[in-house]
Amino acid sequence: MIRAETVNGASMKVQVLLARSCAVLCAVGLLAAAGLAQAAPPIRLALIEGMSGPFGNAGAMVERNLRFAIDRVNARGGVKLRDGAHPLELTVFDSKGSVEDSLVQLKAAGDLGIPFVLQGNSSAVASALIDAVNKRNAREPGQRMLFFNYSAVDTALTNEQCSFWHFAFDANAAMRMQALTEAIRDDASIQKVYLLNQDYSFGRQVAGLARQMIGAKRPDIQIVGEQFSPVGRVKDFTPYLARIRAAGADTVVTGSWGNDLTLLVKAAREQGMELKFYTFYGNALGAPAALGEAGVGRVYAVAEWHPNVGGEASDAFYKAFRARYPEARDDYPLLRMSVMIDMIAAALEQAGTIDVTTVARALENRRVREAPADAWMRPNDHQMIEPLYVSVMRRAGEPGVKFDNEGSGFGFKTVMELPASKVSLPSTCRMARQR
């Protein structure tokens, strides 16, 4: 009896403790559920980019810039839609840099219900994505997508191939060449130019634009040769440089990017060739360190911004990026990617929804005039219009070179700032508007 009473008493105590524990756990569960119910789902962005393969480092650079920009939006409360604040969320899809894999990844993003797609490293990929998004949106109006392009600059993308579903946040090839050839016109030392570009639509377009614009602005300059290299497949540029040397060129004009550009300038340095390089991306990933001392006063680049533009806002942007990514190898911030994310966030807030048609309309004609950015999304072709800077490689610490690139001891100094009105060339876009 006593044992039975003791057991029964213990059982009662256990039951009471269990009941109390259940009440506490249930209360915690209800609070957690309430918190989850209140937490708005993220607005998802799909990055389709070559994260592996010969341009994997360029893909990683893009991801760093996008995460930096997205974190800044989320740190200030995310994006406020009609139903509350939502964080931005980036999902990365590895295209391996190929058109075919990019299309596969676009479908994968669509199957996950991600409405916003970002890509830029390859105009060939961008062209294919525009076509695929156009077809998908026509076929599945309830699951439409928008394509945000941060680096693919083939002029066709916002001219004959322009689309309501595509927005270009980088100056196109003609705009960049317009700026670069303004600097070439003023460089009296240039007499013989060699054109070396990647062998696809963008590279051939760069070569054609160079011939046209140099001929118009400096008819005394000779174009002494032209070559195209297979994208991402050349490991040794010595044979190409041998032809450049034989042609007697003093300057190379190139739109090549990624490892193709890095390996080219590295080979020129190793061979002691005293060439000038007028480039689209000479201040890009790895190039300044590869060229080293031989690049001082010889490597020119064109961009919407660079770290030595100057001013408190520009310095603050650069320092914030470096604080997030302090490794020297990660030192390649791109202002346009932060501008893009800020514009997208503002358009979403104006739309109050993630409906892509409403967001697209809200993006059209949007302006950012907050230093160091000064950008306008031209509504008739969805082409970003902004000032461009031509800069030249110099030693860090020289006047105008406060910051170096990638810990190399070399940075870029502004040679020429061109206002948007000088580089905003007309468009032939005949866009099919959407209701």
CSV table of C-alpha atoms in Angstrom, one decimal:
chain,number,residue,atom,x,y,z
A,1,MET,CA,0.0,0.0,0.0
A,2,ILE,CA,2.7,2.4,1.1
A,3,ARG,CA,4.7,1.5,-2.0
A,4,ALA,CA,1.6,1.9,-4.1
A,5,GLU,CA,0.8,5.3,-2.6
A,6,THR,CA,4.4,6.4,-3.2
A,7,VAL,CA,4.2,5.3,-6.7
A,8,ASN,CA,0.9,6.8,-7.3
A,9,GLY,CA,2.1,10.1,-5.7
A,10,ALA,CA,5.1,10.1,-7.9
A,11,SER,CA,2.9,9.4,-10.9
A,12,MET,CA,0.8,12.4,-10.0
A,13,LYS,CA,3.8,14.6,-9.7
A,14,VAL,CA,5.2,13.4,-13.0
A,15,GLN,CA,1.8,14.1,-14.6
A,16,VAL,CA,1.7,17.6,-13.2
A,17,LEU,CA,5.3,18.3,-14.4
A,18,LEU,CA,4.5,16.9,-17.8
A,19,ALA,CA,1.3,19.0,-18.0
A,20,ARG,CA,3.3,22.1,-17.0
A,21,SER,CA,6.1,21.3,-19.5
A,22,CYS,CA,3.5,20.8,-22.2
A,23,ALA,CA,2.0,24.1,-21.4
A,24,VAL,CA,5.3,25.8,-21.6
A,25,LEU,CA,6.3,24.1,-24.8
A,26,CYS,CA,2.9,24.7,-26.4
A,27,ALA,CA,3.2,28.4,-25.5
A,28,VAL,CA,6.7,28.5,-27.0
A,29,GLY,CA,5.4,26.7,-30.1
A,30,LEU,CA,2.5,29.1,-30.4
A,31,LEU,CA,4.9,32.1,-30.1
A,32,ALA,CA,7.2,30.6,-32.7
A,33,ALA,CA,4.3,29.9,-35.0
A,34,ALA,CA,3.1,33.5,-34.5
A,35,GLY,CA,6.6,34.7,-35.3
A,36,LEU,CA,6.8,32.6,-38.4
A,37,ALA,CA,3.4,33.8,-39.5
A,38,GLN,CA,4.5,37.4,-39.1
A,39,ALA,CA,7.8,36.8,-40.9
A,40,ALA,CA,7.2,37.7,-44.5
A,41,PRO,CA,8.5,35.3,-47.1
A,42,PRO,CA,11.7,36.5,-49.0
A,43,ILE,CA,11.6,38.1,-52.4
A,44,ARG,CA,13.8,35.6,-54.4
A,45,LEU,CA,16.4,36.6,-57.0
A,46,ALA,CA,18.0,33.9,-59.1
A,47,LEU,CA,21.6,34.5,-60.2
A,48,ILE,CA,22.4,32.5,-63.3
A,49,GLU,CA,26.1,32.7,-63.8
A,50,GLY,CA,29.3,30.7,-64.5
A,51,MET,CA,30.4,29.8,-61.0
A,52,SER,CA,32.7,27.1,-62.3
A,53,GLY,CA,34.9,26.7,-65.4
A,54,PRO,CA,37.3,29.2,-66.9
A,55,PHE,CA,35.3,32.3,-65.7
A,56,GLY,CA,34.4,30.9,-62.2
A,57,ASN,CA,36.3,33.8,-60.6
A,58,ALA,CA,34.2,36.3,-62.4
A,59,GLY,CA,31.0,34.5,-61.3
A,60,ALA,CA,32.3,34.6,-57.7
A,61,MET,CA,33.0,38.4,-58.1
A,62,VAL,CA,29.4,38.9,-59.2
A,63,GLU,CA,28.0,37.0,-56.3
A,64,ARG,CA,30.1,39.0,-53.8
A,65,ASN,CA,28.8,42.3,-55.3
A,66,LEU,CA,25.2,41.2,-55.3
A,67,ARG,CA,25.3,39.9,-51.7
A,68,PHE,CA,26.9,43.1,-50.6
A,69,ALA,CA,24.1,45.1,-52.2
A,70,ILE,CA,21.3,42.8,-51.0
A,71,ASP,CA,22.6,42.8,-47.4
A,72,ARG,CA,22.5,46.6,-47.4
A,73,VAL,CA,18.8,46.6,-48.5
A,74,ASN,CA,18.0,43.9,-45.9
A,75,ALA,CA,19.9,45.8,-43.1
A,76,ARG,CA,17.6,48.8,-43.6
A,77,GLY,CA,14.5,46.7,-43.2
A,78,GLY,CA,14.1,44.9,-46.6
A,79,VAL,CA,11.5,45.7,-49.2
A,80,LYS,CA,8.2,47.1,-48.0
A,81,LEU,CA,5.3,45.7,-50.0
A,82,ARG,CA,1.6,46.1,-49.3
A,83,ASP,CA,1.6,43.1,-46.9
A,84,GLY,CA,4.7,44.2,-45.0
A,85,ALA,CA,8.5,44.1,-45.2
A,86,HIS,CA,10.2,41.3,-47.1
A,87,PRO,CA,13.9,40.4,-47.2
A,88,LEU,CA,15.7,39.9,-50.5
A,89,GLU,CA,17.1,36.4,-51.0
A,90,LEU,CA,19.7,35.4,-53.6
A,91,THR,CA,19.8,31.8,-55.0
A,92,VAL,CA,22.8,30.9,-57.2
A,93,PHE,CA,22.5,28.7,-60.2
A,94,ASP,CA,25.8,27.6,-61.9
A,95,SER,CA,25.5,27.9,-65.7
A,96,LYS,CA,29.2,26.9,-66.2
A,97,GLY,CA,29.3,29.9,-68.5
A,98,SER,CA,27.4,28.1,-71.3
A,99,VAL,CA,24.3,29.1,-73.1
A,100,GLU,CA,22.8,25.6,-72.9
A,101,ASP,CA,23.3,25.3,-69.1
A,102,SER,CA,22.0,28.8,-68.6
A,103,LEU,CA,18.7,27.9,-70.2
A,104,VAL,CA,18.5,24.7,-68.1
A,105,GLN,CA,19.1,26.9,-65.0
A,106,LEU,CA,16.5,29.4,-66.1
A,107,LYS,CA,13.9,26.6,-66.2
A,108,ALA,CA,15.0,25.4,-62.8
A,109,ALA,CA,14.6,28.9,-61.4
A,110,GLY,CA,11.2,29.1,-63.0
A,111,ASP,CA,10.1,25.8,-61.6
A,112,LEU,CA,11.0,27.1,-58.1
A,113,GLY,CA,8.7,30.1,-58.7
A,114,ILE,CA,11.5,32.7,-58.7
A,115,PRO,CA,10.3,35.7,-60.6
A,116,PHE,CA,13.5,37.7,-61.0
A,117,VAL,CA,16.6,36.5,-62.8
A,118,LEU,CA,20.0,38.1,-62.9
A,119,GLN,CA,22.9,37.5,-65.3
A,120,GLY,CA,25.6,39.4,-67.1
A,121,ASN,CA,28.9,37.6,-67.8
A,122,SER,CA,28.3,36.9,-71.5
A,123,SER,CA,26.2,38.7,-74.1
A,124,ALA,CA,25.6,35.3,-75.9
A,125,VAL,CA,24.0,34.0,-72.7
A,126,ALA,CA,22.0,37.2,-72.2
A,127,SER,CA,20.6,37.0,-75.7
A,128,ALA,CA,19.4,33.4,-75.2
A,129,LEU,CA,17.9,34.3,-71.8
A,130,ILE,CA,15.9,37.2,-73.3
A,131,ASP,CA,14.4,34.9,-75.9
A,132,ALA,CA,13.6,32.2,-73.3
A,133,VAL,CA,12.0,34.7,-70.9
A,134,ASN,CA,9.9,36.2,-73.7
A,135,LYS,CA,8.6,32.8,-74.7
A,136,ARG,CA,8.0,31.7,-71.1
A,137,ASN,CA,6.1,34.9,-70.3
A,138,ALA,CA,3.9,34.5,-73.4
A,139,ARG,CA,3.3,30.8,-72.7
A,140,GLU,CA,2.8,31.1,-68.9
A,141,PRO,CA,1.4,34.6,-68.1
A,142,GLY,CA,0.7,33.5,-64.5
A,143,GLN,CA,4.4,32.7,-63.9
A,144,ARG,CA,6.2,35.6,-65.7
A,145,MET,CA,9.8,36.5,-65.0
A,146,LEU,CA,11.9,39.7,-65.3
A,147,PHE,CA,15.6,39.6,-66.4
A,148,PHE,CA,18.0,42.0,-64.9
A,149,ASN,CA,21.3,42.2,-66.8
A,150,TYR,CA,24.3,43.8,-65.0
A,151,SER,CA,27.2,43.3,-67.5
A,152,ALA,CA,26.1,41.9,-70.9
A,153,VAL,CA,26.7,44.9,-73.2
A,154,ASP,CA,26.0,43.8,-76.8
A,155,THR,CA,24.1,46.7,-78.2
A,156,ALA,CA,21.5,44.4,-79.8
A,157,LEU,CA,20.2,43.6,-76.4
A,158,THR,CA,18.6,47.0,-76.0
A,159,ASN,CA,18.1,47.7,-79.7
A,160,GLU,CA,16.8,45.1,-82.1
A,161,GLN,CA,16.4,42.5,-79.4
A,162,CYS,CA,15.0,44.8,-76.8
A,163,SER,CA,12.3,43.4,-74.5
A,164,PHE,CA,9.8,44.7,-71.9
A,165,TRP,CA,11.0,41.9,-69.7
A,166,HIS,CA,14.7,42.8,-69.9
A,167,PHE,CA,16.6,45.7,-68.2
A,168,ALA,CA,20.3,46.5,-68.8
A,169,PHE,CA,22.1,48.1,-65.9
A,170,ASP,CA,25.5,48.5,-67.7
A,171,ALA,CA,26.4,50.9,-70.4
A,172,ASN,CA,26.3,49.0,-73.7
A,173,ALA,CA,29.3,48.4,-76.0
A,174,ALA,CA,28.6,51.5,-78.2
A,175,MET,CA,28.4,53.7,-75.1
A,176,ARG,CA,31.6,52.3,-73.7
A,177,MET,CA,33.4,52.7,-77.0
A,178,GLN,CA,32.1,56.2,-77.4
A,179,ALA,CA,33.8,57.0,-74.1
A,180,LEU,CA,37.0,55.1,-74.8
A,181,THR,CA,37.5,56.7,-78.2
A,182,GLU,CA,37.1,60.1,-76.8
A,183,ALA,CA,40.3,59.4,-74.8
A,184,ILE,CA,42.0,57.8,-77.8
A,185,ARG,CA,41.3,61.0,-79.8
A,186,ASP,CA,43.2,63.0,-77.2
A,187,ASP,CA,46.1,60.6,-77.0
A,188,ALA,CA,48.6,61.9,-79.7
A,189,SER,CA,51.0,59.1,-79.0
A,190,ILE,CA,48.7,56.5,-80.7
A,191,GLN,CA,49.5,55.9,-84.3
A,192,LYS,CA,48.9,52.1,-84.9
A,193,VAL,CA,46.1,50.2,-83.3
A,194,TYR,CA,45.5,46.4,-83.2
A,195,LEU,CA,42.1,45.0,-82.4
A,196,LEU,CA,42.0,41.8,-80.3
A,197,ASN,CA,38.7,40.6,-79.0
A,198,GLN,CA,36.9,37.4,-78.0
A,199,ASP,CA,35.3,35.4,-80.8
A,200,TYR,CA,31.6,35.9,-80.3
A,201,SER,CA,29.0,38.5,-81.0
A,202,PHE,CA,30.1,41.0,-78.4
A,203,GLY,CA,33.8,40.8,-79.4
A,204,ARG,CA,33.1,41.3,-83.0
A,205,GLN,CA,30.8,44.2,-82.2
A,206,VAL,CA,33.6,45.8,-80.2
A,207,ALA,CA,36.0,45.5,-83.1
A,208,GLY,CA,33.5,47.0,-85.5
A,209,LEU,CA,32.7,49.9,-83.2
A,210,ALA,CA,36.4,50.6,-82.7
A,211,ARG,CA,37.0,50.8,-86.5
A,212,GLN,CA,34.0,53.0,-86.9
A,213,MET,CA,34.6,55.5,-84.1
A,214,ILE,CA,38.4,55.6,-84.3
A,215,GLY,CA,38.1,56.3,-88.0
A,216,ALA,CA,35.6,59.1,-87.4
A,217,LYS,CA,37.5,60.7,-84.5
A,218,ARG,CA,41.2,60.0,-85.5
A,219,PRO,CA,41.4,59.2,-89.2
A,220,ASP,CA,45.2,59.4,-88.9
A,221,ILE,CA,45.4,56.3,-86.8
A,222,GLN,CA,46.0,53.0,-88.7
A,223,ILE,CA,44.2,49.8,-87.8
A,224,VAL,CA,47.1,47.5,-88.4
A,225,GLY,CA,45.5,44.1,-87.5
A,226,GLU,CA,42.6,42.3,-86.0
A,227,GLN,CA,42.2,38.9,-84.2
A,228,PHE,CA,39.6,37.0,-82.4
A,229,SER,CA,40.3,34.5,-79.6
A,230,PRO,CA,38.0,31.6,-78.6
A,231,VAL,CA,36.3,32.6,-75.3
A,232,GLY,CA,37.9,31.1,-72.3
A,233,ARG,CA,40.0,28.5,-74.2
A,234,VAL,CA,43.3,30.3,-74.8
A,235,LYS,CA,45.9,29.5,-72.1
A,236,ASP,CA,48.9,31.2,-73.9
A,237,PHE,CA,48.5,34.5,-75.7
A,238,THR,CA,52.1,34.5,-77.1
A,239,PRO,CA,51.0,33.7,-80.7
A,240,TYR,CA,48.5,36.5,-80.6
A,241,LEU,CA,51.1,39.0,-79.2
A,242,ALA,CA,53.6,37.8,-81.9
A,243,ARG,CA,51.2,39.0,-84.6
A,244,ILE,CA,50.7,42.3,-82.7
A,245,ARG,CA,54.4,42.8,-82.5
A,246,ALA,CA,54.9,42.0,-86.2
A,247,ALA,CA,52.2,44.5,-87.2
A,248,GLY,CA,54.1,47.3,-85.4
A,249,ALA,CA,51.1,48.2,-83.2
A,250,ASP,CA,51.6,50.6,-80.4
A,251,THR,CA,48.1,50.2,-78.9
A,252,VAL,CA,45.7,47.3,-78.4
A,253,VAL,CA,41.9,48.0,-78.2
A,254,THR,CA,40.0,45.2,-76.6
A,255,GLY,CA,36.7,44.3,-75.0
A,256,SER,CA,38.0,41.0,-73.7
A,257,TRP,CA,37.2,40.2,-70.1
A,258,GLY,CA,37.9,37.7,-67.3
A,259,ASN,CA,40.9,35.4,-67.6
A,260,ASP,CA,41.2,36.1,-71.3
A,261,LEU,CA,42.1,39.7,-70.5
A,262,THR,CA,44.3,38.8,-67.5
A,263,LEU,CA,46.3,36.2,-69.5
A,264,LEU,CA,46.7,38.6,-72.4
A,265,VAL,CA,48.2,41.4,-70.3
A,266,LYS,CA,50.3,39.0,-68.2
A,267,ALA,CA,51.8,37.6,-71.4
A,268,ALA,CA,52.5,41.1,-72.7
A,269,ARG,CA,54.3,41.9,-69.5
A,270,GLU,CA,56.4,38.8,-69.6
A,271,GLN,CA,57.5,39.6,-73.1
A,272,GLY,CA,58.4,43.2,-72.3
A,273,MET,CA,56.1,44.6,-74.9
A,274,GLU,CA,55.6,48.3,-74.5
A,275,LEU,CA,52.0,48.4,-75.6
A,276,LYS,CA,49.1,50.6,-74.5
A,277,PHE,CA,45.9,48.7,-73.8
A,278,TYR,CA,42.6,50.6,-74.2
A,279,THR,CA,40.2,48.3,-72.6
A,280,PHE,CA,36.6,47.8,-71.5
A,281,TYR,CA,37.8,45.9,-68.4
A,282,GLY,CA,41.5,46.6,-67.8
A,283,ASN,CA,40.9,47.5,-64.2
A,284,ALA,CA,39.0,44.2,-63.7
A,285,LEU,CA,39.6,41.1,-61.7
A,286,GLY,CA,43.4,40.2,-61.7
A,287,ALA,CA,44.4,42.5,-64.5
A,288,PRO,CA,46.3,45.2,-62.6
A,289,ALA,CA,48.3,42.7,-60.5
A,290,ALA,CA,49.1,40.7,-63.7
A,291,LEU,CA,50.4,43.6,-65.6
A,292,GLY,CA,52.3,45.2,-62.7
A,293,GLU,CA,54.8,48.0,-63.3
A,294,ALA,CA,54.5,47.6,-67.1
A,295,GLY,CA,50.9,48.8,-67.0
A,296,VAL,CA,51.6,52.2,-65.4
A,297,GLY,CA,50.5,54.8,-67.9
A,298,ARG,CA,49.7,52.1,-70.4
A,299,VAL,CA,46.5,50.4,-69.4
A,300,TYR,CA,43.2,52.3,-69.8
A,301,ALA,CA,39.7,51.2,-68.8
A,302,VAL,CA,36.2,52.5,-69.0
A,303,ALA,CA,33.5,52.1,-66.4
A,304,GLU,CA,30.6,53.8,-64.7
A,305,TRP,CA,32.7,54.2,-61.5
A,306,HIS,CA,36.1,53.2,-60.0
A,307,PRO,CA,37.4,53.5,-56.5
A,308,ASN,CA,39.4,56.7,-57.2
A,309,VAL,CA,36.5,58.7,-58.6
A,310,GLY,CA,36.8,60.7,-55.4
A,311,GLY,CA,34.5,62.3,-52.9
A,312,GLU,CA,33.1,61.2,-49.5
A,313,ALA,CA,30.3,59.1,-50.9
A,314,SER,CA,32.5,57.2,-53.3
A,315,ASP,CA,35.1,56.6,-50.6
A,316,ALA,CA,32.5,55.4,-48.2
A,317,PHE,CA,31.0,53.0,-50.7
A,318,TYR,CA,34.4,51.5,-51.5
A,319,LYS,CA,35.4,51.2,-47.8
A,320,ALA,CA,32.1,49.5,-46.9
A,321,PHE,CA,32.7,46.9,-49.6
A,322,ARG,CA,36.3,46.3,-48.5
A,323,ALA,CA,35.1,46.0,-44.9
A,324,ARG,CA,32.8,43.2,-46.0
A,325,TYR,CA,35.4,41.6,-48.3
A,326,PRO,CA,38.8,42.4,-46.9
A,327,GLU,CA,40.8,39.8,-48.9
A,328,ALA,CA,42.9,41.5,-51.6
A,329,ARG,CA,41.7,38.9,-54.2
A,330,ASP,CA,38.1,40.0,-53.6
A,331,ASP,CA,38.8,43.7,-54.2
A,332,TYR,CA,36.6,44.4,-57.2
A,333,PRO,CA,33.4,46.4,-56.3
A,334,LEU,CA,31.0,47.4,-59.0
A,335,LEU,CA,28.8,50.3,-58.2
A,336,ARG,CA,26.2,49.4,-60.9
A,337,MET,CA,25.3,46.2,-59.1
A,338,SER,CA,24.4,48.1,-56.0
A,339,VAL,CA,22.5,50.7,-58.0
A,340,MET,CA,20.7,47.8,-59.7
A,341,ILE,CA,19.6,46.2,-56.4
A,342,ASP,CA,18.6,49.6,-55.0
A,343,MET,CA,16.5,50.3,-58.1
A,344,ILE,CA,14.8,46.9,-58.0
A,345,ALA,CA,14.0,47.4,-54.3
A,346,ALA,CA,12.6,50.9,-55.0
A,347,ALA,CA,10.5,49.6,-57.9
A,348,LEU,CA,9.2,46.7,-55.8
A,349,GLU,CA,8.1,49.2,-53.1
A,350,GLN,CA,6.4,51.5,-55.6
A,351,ALA,CA,4.6,48.4,-57.1
A,352,GLY,CA,3.7,47.1,-53.7
A,353,THR,CA,3.8,43.6,-55.2
A,354,ILE,CA,6.1,41.1,-56.9
A,355,ASP,CA,3.9,41.0,-59.9
A,356,VAL,CA,6.6,41.4,-62.6
A,357,THR,CA,4.6,43.5,-65.0
A,358,THR,CA,3.9,46.1,-62.3
A,359,VAL,CA,7.5,46.0,-61.2
A,360,ALA,CA,8.7,46.5,-64.8
A,361,ARG,CA,6.6,49.6,-65.2
A,362,ALA,CA,7.9,50.9,-61.8
A,363,LEU,CA,11.5,50.4,-63.0
A,364,GLU,CA,10.9,52.4,-66.2
A,365,ASN,CA,12.1,56.0,-66.0
A,366,ARG,CA,13.5,55.4,-62.5
A,367,ARG,CA,16.4,57.6,-61.4
A,368,VAL,CA,19.1,57.4,-58.7
A,369,ARG,CA,20.8,60.6,-57.9
A,370,GLU,CA,22.6,59.8,-54.7
A,371,ALA,CA,26.3,60.2,-54.8
A,372,PRO,CA,28.3,58.4,-56.0
A,373,ALA,CA,25.5,57.1,-58.3
A,374,ASP,CA,23.8,59.1,-61.0
A,375,ALA,CA,21.7,56.8,-63.2
A,376,TRP,CA,18.5,56.8,-65.2
A,377,MET,CA,16.6,53.8,-66.6
A,378,ARG,CA,15.6,54.9,-70.1
A,379,PRO,CA,12.0,53.7,-70.6
A,380,ASN,CA,12.0,53.2,-74.3
A,381,ASP,CA,14.7,50.5,-74.4
A,382,HIS,CA,15.3,49.7,-70.7
A,383,GLN,CA,19.0,50.8,-71.0
A,384,MET,CA,20.7,52.4,-68.0
A,385,ILE,CA,22.0,55.9,-68.8
A,386,GLU,CA,24.9,57.1,-66.6
A,387,PRO,CA,28.2,59.0,-66.8
A,388,LEU,CA,31.3,57.0,-67.7
A,389,TYR,CA,34.9,57.4,-66.6
A,390,VAL,CA,38.0,56.6,-68.6
A,391,SER,CA,40.9,55.9,-66.2
A,392,VAL,CA,44.6,54.9,-66.5
A,393,MET,CA,46.7,52.7,-64.4
A,394,ARG,CA,49.1,54.5,-62.0
A,395,ARG,CA,51.0,53.7,-58.8
A,396,ALA,CA,49.0,53.9,-55.6
A,397,GLY,CA,49.8,57.0,-53.7
A,398,GLU,CA,50.3,59.2,-56.7
A,399,PRO,CA,47.9,62.2,-57.0
A,400,GLY,CA,44.4,60.9,-57.8
A,401,VAL,CA,45.2,57.3,-56.8
A,402,LYS,CA,44.1,57.0,-53.2
A,403,PHE,CA,43.3,53.3,-53.5
A,404,ASP,CA,45.0,50.4,-55.3
A,405,ASN,CA,43.5,47.3,-56.9
A,406,GLU,CA,43.7,43.9,-55.2
A,407,GLY,CA,46.7,44.9,-53.0
A,408,SER,CA,48.8,45.2,-56.2
A,409,GLY,CA,50.2,48.7,-55.4
A,410,PHE,CA,48.6,50.0,-58.6
A,411,GLY,CA,45.3,51.8,-59.0
A,412,PHE,CA,43.5,53.8,-61.6
A,413,LYS,CA,43.3,57.5,-62.0
A,414,THR,CA,40.5,59.3,-63.9
A,415,VAL,CA,41.6,60.6,-67.3
A,416,MET,CA,38.2,61.8,-68.5
A,417,GLU,CA,34.7,62.0,-67.1
A,418,LEU,CA,32.0,61.9,-69.7
A,419,PRO,CA,28.5,63.0,-68.7
A,420,ALA,CA,25.5,60.8,-69.6
A,421,SER,CA,24.6,63.2,-72.3
A,422,LYS,CA,27.9,62.5,-74.1
A,423,VAL,CA,27.5,58.7,-74.1
A,424,SER,CA,23.8,58.1,-74.3
A,425,LEU,CA,23.6,57.1,-77.9
A,426,PRO,CA,20.1,56.7,-79.5
A,427,SER,CA,18.4,53.4,-79.6
A,428,THR,CA,16.5,51.6,-82.4
A,429,CYS,CA,14.4,49.7,-80.0
A,430,ARG,CA,10.8,49.0,-81.0
A,431,MET,CA,9.5,47.5,-77.8
A,432,ALA,CA,6.3,45.5,-77.5
A,433,ARG,CA,4.6,47.1,-74.5
A,434,GLN,CA,2.8,45.0,-71.9
A,435,ARG,CA,-0.5,45.6,-70.2
